Coordinates of C-alpha atoms and ligand atoms in Angstrom, one line a residue:
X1 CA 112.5 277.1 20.2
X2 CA 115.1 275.3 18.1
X3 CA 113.0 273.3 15.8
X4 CA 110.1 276.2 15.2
X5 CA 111.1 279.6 16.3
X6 CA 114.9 279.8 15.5
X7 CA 113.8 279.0 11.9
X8 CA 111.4 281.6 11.6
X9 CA 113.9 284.0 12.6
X10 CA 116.3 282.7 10.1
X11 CA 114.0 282.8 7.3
X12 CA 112.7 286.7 8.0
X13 CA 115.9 287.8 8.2
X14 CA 117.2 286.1 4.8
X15 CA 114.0 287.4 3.3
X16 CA 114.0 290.9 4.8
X17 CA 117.7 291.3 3.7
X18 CA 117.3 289.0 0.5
X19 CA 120.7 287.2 1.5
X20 CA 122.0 283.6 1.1
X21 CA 122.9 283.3 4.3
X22 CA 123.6 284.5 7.8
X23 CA 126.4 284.8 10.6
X24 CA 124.8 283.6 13.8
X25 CA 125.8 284.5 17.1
X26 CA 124.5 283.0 20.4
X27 CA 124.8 282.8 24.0
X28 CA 123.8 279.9 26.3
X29 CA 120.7 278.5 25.6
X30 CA 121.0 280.7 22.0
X31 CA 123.5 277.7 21.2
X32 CA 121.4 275.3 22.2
X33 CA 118.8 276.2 20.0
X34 CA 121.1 276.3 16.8
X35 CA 122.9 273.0 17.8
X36 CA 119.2 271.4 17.7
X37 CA 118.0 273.0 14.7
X38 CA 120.9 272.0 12.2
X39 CA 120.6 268.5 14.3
X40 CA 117.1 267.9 13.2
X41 CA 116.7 270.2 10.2
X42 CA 119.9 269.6 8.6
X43 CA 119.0 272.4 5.4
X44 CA 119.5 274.9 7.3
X45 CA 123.2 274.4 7.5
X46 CA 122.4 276.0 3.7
X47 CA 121.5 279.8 5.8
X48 CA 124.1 279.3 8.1
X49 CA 127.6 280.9 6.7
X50 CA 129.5 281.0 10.2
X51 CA 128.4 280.4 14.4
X52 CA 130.2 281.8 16.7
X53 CA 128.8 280.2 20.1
X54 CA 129.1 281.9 23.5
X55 CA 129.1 279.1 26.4
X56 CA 127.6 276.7 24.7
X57 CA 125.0 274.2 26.1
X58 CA 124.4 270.6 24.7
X59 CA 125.8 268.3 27.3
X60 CA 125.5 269.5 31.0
X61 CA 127.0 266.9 32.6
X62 CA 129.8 268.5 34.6
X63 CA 127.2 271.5 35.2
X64 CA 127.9 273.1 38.7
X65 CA 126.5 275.5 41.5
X66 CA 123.0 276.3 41.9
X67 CA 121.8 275.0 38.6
X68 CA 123.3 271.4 40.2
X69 CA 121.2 271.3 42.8
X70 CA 118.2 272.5 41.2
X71 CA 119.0 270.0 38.7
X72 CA 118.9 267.0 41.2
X73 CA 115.5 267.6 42.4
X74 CA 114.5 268.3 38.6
X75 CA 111.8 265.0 38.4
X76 CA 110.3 266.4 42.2
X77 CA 110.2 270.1 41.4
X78 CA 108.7 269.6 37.6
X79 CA 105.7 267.6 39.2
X80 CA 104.9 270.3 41.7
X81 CA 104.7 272.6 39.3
X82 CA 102.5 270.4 37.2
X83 CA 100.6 269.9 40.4
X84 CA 100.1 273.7 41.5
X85 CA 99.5 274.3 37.7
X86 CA 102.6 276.2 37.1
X87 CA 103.7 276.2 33.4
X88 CA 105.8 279.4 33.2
X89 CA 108.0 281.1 35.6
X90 CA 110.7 284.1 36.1
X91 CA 108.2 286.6 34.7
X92 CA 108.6 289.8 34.6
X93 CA 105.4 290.3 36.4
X94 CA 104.6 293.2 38.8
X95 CA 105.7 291.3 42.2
X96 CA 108.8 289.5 40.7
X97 CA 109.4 293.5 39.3
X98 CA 108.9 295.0 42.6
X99 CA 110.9 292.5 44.6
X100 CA 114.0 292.6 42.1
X101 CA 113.9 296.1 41.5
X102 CA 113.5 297.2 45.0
X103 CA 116.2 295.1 46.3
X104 CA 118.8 295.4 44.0
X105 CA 118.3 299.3 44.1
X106 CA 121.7 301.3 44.0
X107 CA 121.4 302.2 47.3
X108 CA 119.8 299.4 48.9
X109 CA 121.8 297.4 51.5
X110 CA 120.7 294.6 49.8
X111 CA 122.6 295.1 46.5
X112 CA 125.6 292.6 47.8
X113 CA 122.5 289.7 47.9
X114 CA 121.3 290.5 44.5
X115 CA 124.8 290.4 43.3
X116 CA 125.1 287.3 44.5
X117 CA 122.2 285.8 43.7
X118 CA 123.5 286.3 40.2
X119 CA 126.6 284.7 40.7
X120 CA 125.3 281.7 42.6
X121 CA 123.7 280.7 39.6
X122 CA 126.6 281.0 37.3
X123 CA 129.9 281.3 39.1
X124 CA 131.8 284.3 41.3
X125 CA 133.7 287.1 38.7
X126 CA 133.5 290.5 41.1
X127 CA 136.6 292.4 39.0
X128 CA 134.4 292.0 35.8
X129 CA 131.2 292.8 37.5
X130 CA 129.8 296.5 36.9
X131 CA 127.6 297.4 39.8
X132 CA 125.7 300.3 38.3
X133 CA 124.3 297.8 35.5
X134 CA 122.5 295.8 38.3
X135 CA 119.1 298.1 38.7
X136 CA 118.8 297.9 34.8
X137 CA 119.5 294.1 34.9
X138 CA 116.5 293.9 37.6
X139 CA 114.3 296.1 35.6
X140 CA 114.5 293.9 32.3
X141 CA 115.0 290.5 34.0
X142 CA 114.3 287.9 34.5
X143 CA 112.2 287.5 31.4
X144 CA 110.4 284.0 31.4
X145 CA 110.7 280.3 30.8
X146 CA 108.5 277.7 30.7
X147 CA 108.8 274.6 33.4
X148 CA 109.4 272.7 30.5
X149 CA 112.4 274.2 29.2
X150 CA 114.0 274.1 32.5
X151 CA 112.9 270.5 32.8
X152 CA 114.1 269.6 29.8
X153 CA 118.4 271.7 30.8
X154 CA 117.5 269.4 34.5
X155 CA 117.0 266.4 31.9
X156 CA 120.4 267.0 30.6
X157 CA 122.1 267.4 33.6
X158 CA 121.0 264.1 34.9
X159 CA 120.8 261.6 31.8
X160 CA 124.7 260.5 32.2
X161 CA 126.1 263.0 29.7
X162 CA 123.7 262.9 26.5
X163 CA 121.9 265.3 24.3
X164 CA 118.9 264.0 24.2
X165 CA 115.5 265.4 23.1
X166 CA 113.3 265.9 25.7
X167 CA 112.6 263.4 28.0
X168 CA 108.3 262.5 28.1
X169 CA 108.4 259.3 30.2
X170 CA 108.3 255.8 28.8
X171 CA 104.8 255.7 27.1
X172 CA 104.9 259.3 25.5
X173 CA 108.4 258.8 24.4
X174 CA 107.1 255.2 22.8
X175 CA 104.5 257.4 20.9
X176 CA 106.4 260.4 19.8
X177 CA 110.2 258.5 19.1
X178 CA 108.8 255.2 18.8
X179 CA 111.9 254.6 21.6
X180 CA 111.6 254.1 25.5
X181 CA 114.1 256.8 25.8
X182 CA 114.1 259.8 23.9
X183 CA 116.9 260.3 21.1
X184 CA 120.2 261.8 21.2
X185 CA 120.3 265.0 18.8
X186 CA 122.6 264.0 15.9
X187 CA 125.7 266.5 16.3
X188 CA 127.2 265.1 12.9
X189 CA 124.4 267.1 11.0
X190 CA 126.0 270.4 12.2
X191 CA 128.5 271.2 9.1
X192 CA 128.5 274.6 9.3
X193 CA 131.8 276.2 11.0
X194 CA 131.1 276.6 14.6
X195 CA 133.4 279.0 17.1
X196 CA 133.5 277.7 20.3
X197 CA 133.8 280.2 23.0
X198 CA 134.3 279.5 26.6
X199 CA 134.3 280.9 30.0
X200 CA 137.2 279.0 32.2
X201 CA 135.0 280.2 35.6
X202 CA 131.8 279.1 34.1
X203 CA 130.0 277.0 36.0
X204 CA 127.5 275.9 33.7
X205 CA 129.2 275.8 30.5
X206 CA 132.3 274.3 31.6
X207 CA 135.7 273.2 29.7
X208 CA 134.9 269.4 29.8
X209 CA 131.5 269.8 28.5
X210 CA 132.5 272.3 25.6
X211 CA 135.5 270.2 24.5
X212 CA 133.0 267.0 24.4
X213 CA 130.7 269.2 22.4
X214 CA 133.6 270.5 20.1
X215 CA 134.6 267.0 19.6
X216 CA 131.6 265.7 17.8
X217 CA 131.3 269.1 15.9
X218 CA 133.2 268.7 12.4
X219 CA 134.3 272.1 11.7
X220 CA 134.7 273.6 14.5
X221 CA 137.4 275.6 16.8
X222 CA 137.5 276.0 20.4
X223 CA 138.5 279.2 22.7
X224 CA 138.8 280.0 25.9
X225 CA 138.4 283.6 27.0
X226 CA 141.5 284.5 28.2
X227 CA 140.3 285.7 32.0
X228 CA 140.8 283.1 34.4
X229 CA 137.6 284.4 36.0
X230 CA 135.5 285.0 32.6
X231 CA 131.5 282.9 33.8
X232 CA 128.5 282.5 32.3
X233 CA 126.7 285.9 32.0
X234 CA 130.2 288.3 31.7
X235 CA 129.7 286.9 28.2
X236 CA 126.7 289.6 27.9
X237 CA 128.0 292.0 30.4
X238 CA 131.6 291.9 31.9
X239 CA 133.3 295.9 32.1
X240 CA 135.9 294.2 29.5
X241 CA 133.9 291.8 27.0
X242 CA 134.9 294.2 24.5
X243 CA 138.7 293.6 24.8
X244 CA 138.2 289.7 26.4
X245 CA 136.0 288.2 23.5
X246 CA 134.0 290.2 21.2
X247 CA 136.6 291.6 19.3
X248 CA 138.3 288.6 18.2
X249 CA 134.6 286.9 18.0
X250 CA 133.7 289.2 15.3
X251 CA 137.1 289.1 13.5
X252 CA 136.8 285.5 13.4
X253 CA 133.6 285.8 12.0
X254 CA 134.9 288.1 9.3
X255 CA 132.6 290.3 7.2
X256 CA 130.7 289.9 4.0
Ligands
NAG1 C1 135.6 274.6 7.7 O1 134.8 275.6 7.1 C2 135.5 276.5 6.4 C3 134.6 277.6 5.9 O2 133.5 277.0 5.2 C4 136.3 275.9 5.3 O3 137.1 276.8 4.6 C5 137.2 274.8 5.9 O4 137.9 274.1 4.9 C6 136.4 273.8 6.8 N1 137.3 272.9 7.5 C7 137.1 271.6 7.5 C8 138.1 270.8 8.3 O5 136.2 271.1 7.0
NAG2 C1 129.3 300.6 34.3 O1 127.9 300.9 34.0 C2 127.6 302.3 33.9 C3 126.1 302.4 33.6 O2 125.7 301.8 32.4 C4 128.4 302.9 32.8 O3 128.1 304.3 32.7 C5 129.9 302.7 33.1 O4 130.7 303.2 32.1 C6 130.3 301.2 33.3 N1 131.6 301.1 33.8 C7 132.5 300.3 33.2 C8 133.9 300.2 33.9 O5 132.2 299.6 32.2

């Protein structure tokens, strides 16, 4: 997604709006993608005027909660899926639809367990949670992700603190790197100036990770939102994101 689809997006927009360049804002795995492209296509630091990046994800070291746990039976769970044939999951098929929608109805009694599924998987913010979004939240998500993208975040989480590219086993990686292990993506080819913006209650994207990442960024300026509770996904939909974060986010920015 970083190395084929990000650019394509880049490029249509620069085209459509005959600009120079962009602003580029992302969240989560949205800063994962840019962090990789600029590592291993280093001209498009050219497009890239300004990034303002919401819980960033290279390293996932100090990652926490569910995602933990998922992450440490990551080599296990990937070859059952291989196994069963499984390539893509959290569709937005008709069961996963019915199931999410029906339980996370506004006036199901099960509303407080989709709630919390949500924040099991990203860390506990009730005060910035807005109830009446969750049916709509149901009805869009989850969206799909291929096993191998989810591999590859479990990868991360287990490799001792590294960004590497995705890990194929020995042989493959032999093949494809022409190393046993696959390569850490080079954070010095990020130059363009990166915002750094982080959650203190995040659980995946946490303050030691970020400030690792911010450290081997060289323009770059770290900021944490100032809510002691602020976690992973209030950065798309806390009741005061406006006032928290995305005001400042786009002033920093600036226009042009
Ligand atoms: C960071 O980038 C900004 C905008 O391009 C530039 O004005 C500033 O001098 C850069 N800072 C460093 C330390 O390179
Ligand atoms: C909560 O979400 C509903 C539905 O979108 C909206 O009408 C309401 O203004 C939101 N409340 C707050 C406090 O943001």
């Amino acid at each position: 997604m970083g190395y084929y689809d990000l650019p394509a997006v880049i490029d249509f927009i620069l085209g459509a709006t005959e600009s120079k360049n962009l602003a580029y804002v992302g969240h989560s795995q949205g800063t994962t993608e840019l962090l990789t492209l600029l590592a291993t296509r280093p001209e498009y630091n050219e497009k890239i005027r300004v990034a303002a990046l919401m819980a960033p994800v290279a390293f996932l070291d100090r990652t926490k909660g569910t995602v933990r746990i998922l992450a440490a039976f990551n080599g296990l769970l990937s070859r059952i899926a291989k196994l069963l044939g499984i390539y893509k999951v959290l569709t937005n098929s008709y069961w996963i639809h019915f199931v999410d929608t029906t339980l996370c109805e506004k006036t199901a009694p099960t509303i407080l367990l989709c709630e919390n599924f949500l924040f099991a998987l990203s860390g506990f913010d009730r005060q910035q949670f807005n109830m009446s979004l969750l049916p709509l939240i149901a009805d869009q998500g989850p969206s799909g992700a291929s096993i191998k993208q989810l591999e590859h975040f479990g990868q991360l989480s287990n490799n001792g603190g590294k960004f590497t590219m995705f890990d194929y086993g020995r042989r493959s990686n032999m093949q494809r790197y022409g190393t046993p292990h696959p390569p850490e993506y080079k954070l010095s080819n990020v130059k363009v100036p990166v915002h750094l913006h982080y959650g203190l209650n995040d659980w995946i994207s946490g303050v030691q990770d970020v400030t690792k990442l911010s450290r081997l960024l060289s323009n770059c300026t770290v900021k944490p939102v100032p809510y002691p509770k602020f976690m992973h996904l209030d950065f798309l939909w806390a009741k005061d994101v406006d006032k928290l974060l995305y005001r400042d986010m786009i002033s920093m920015i600036g226009d042009r």
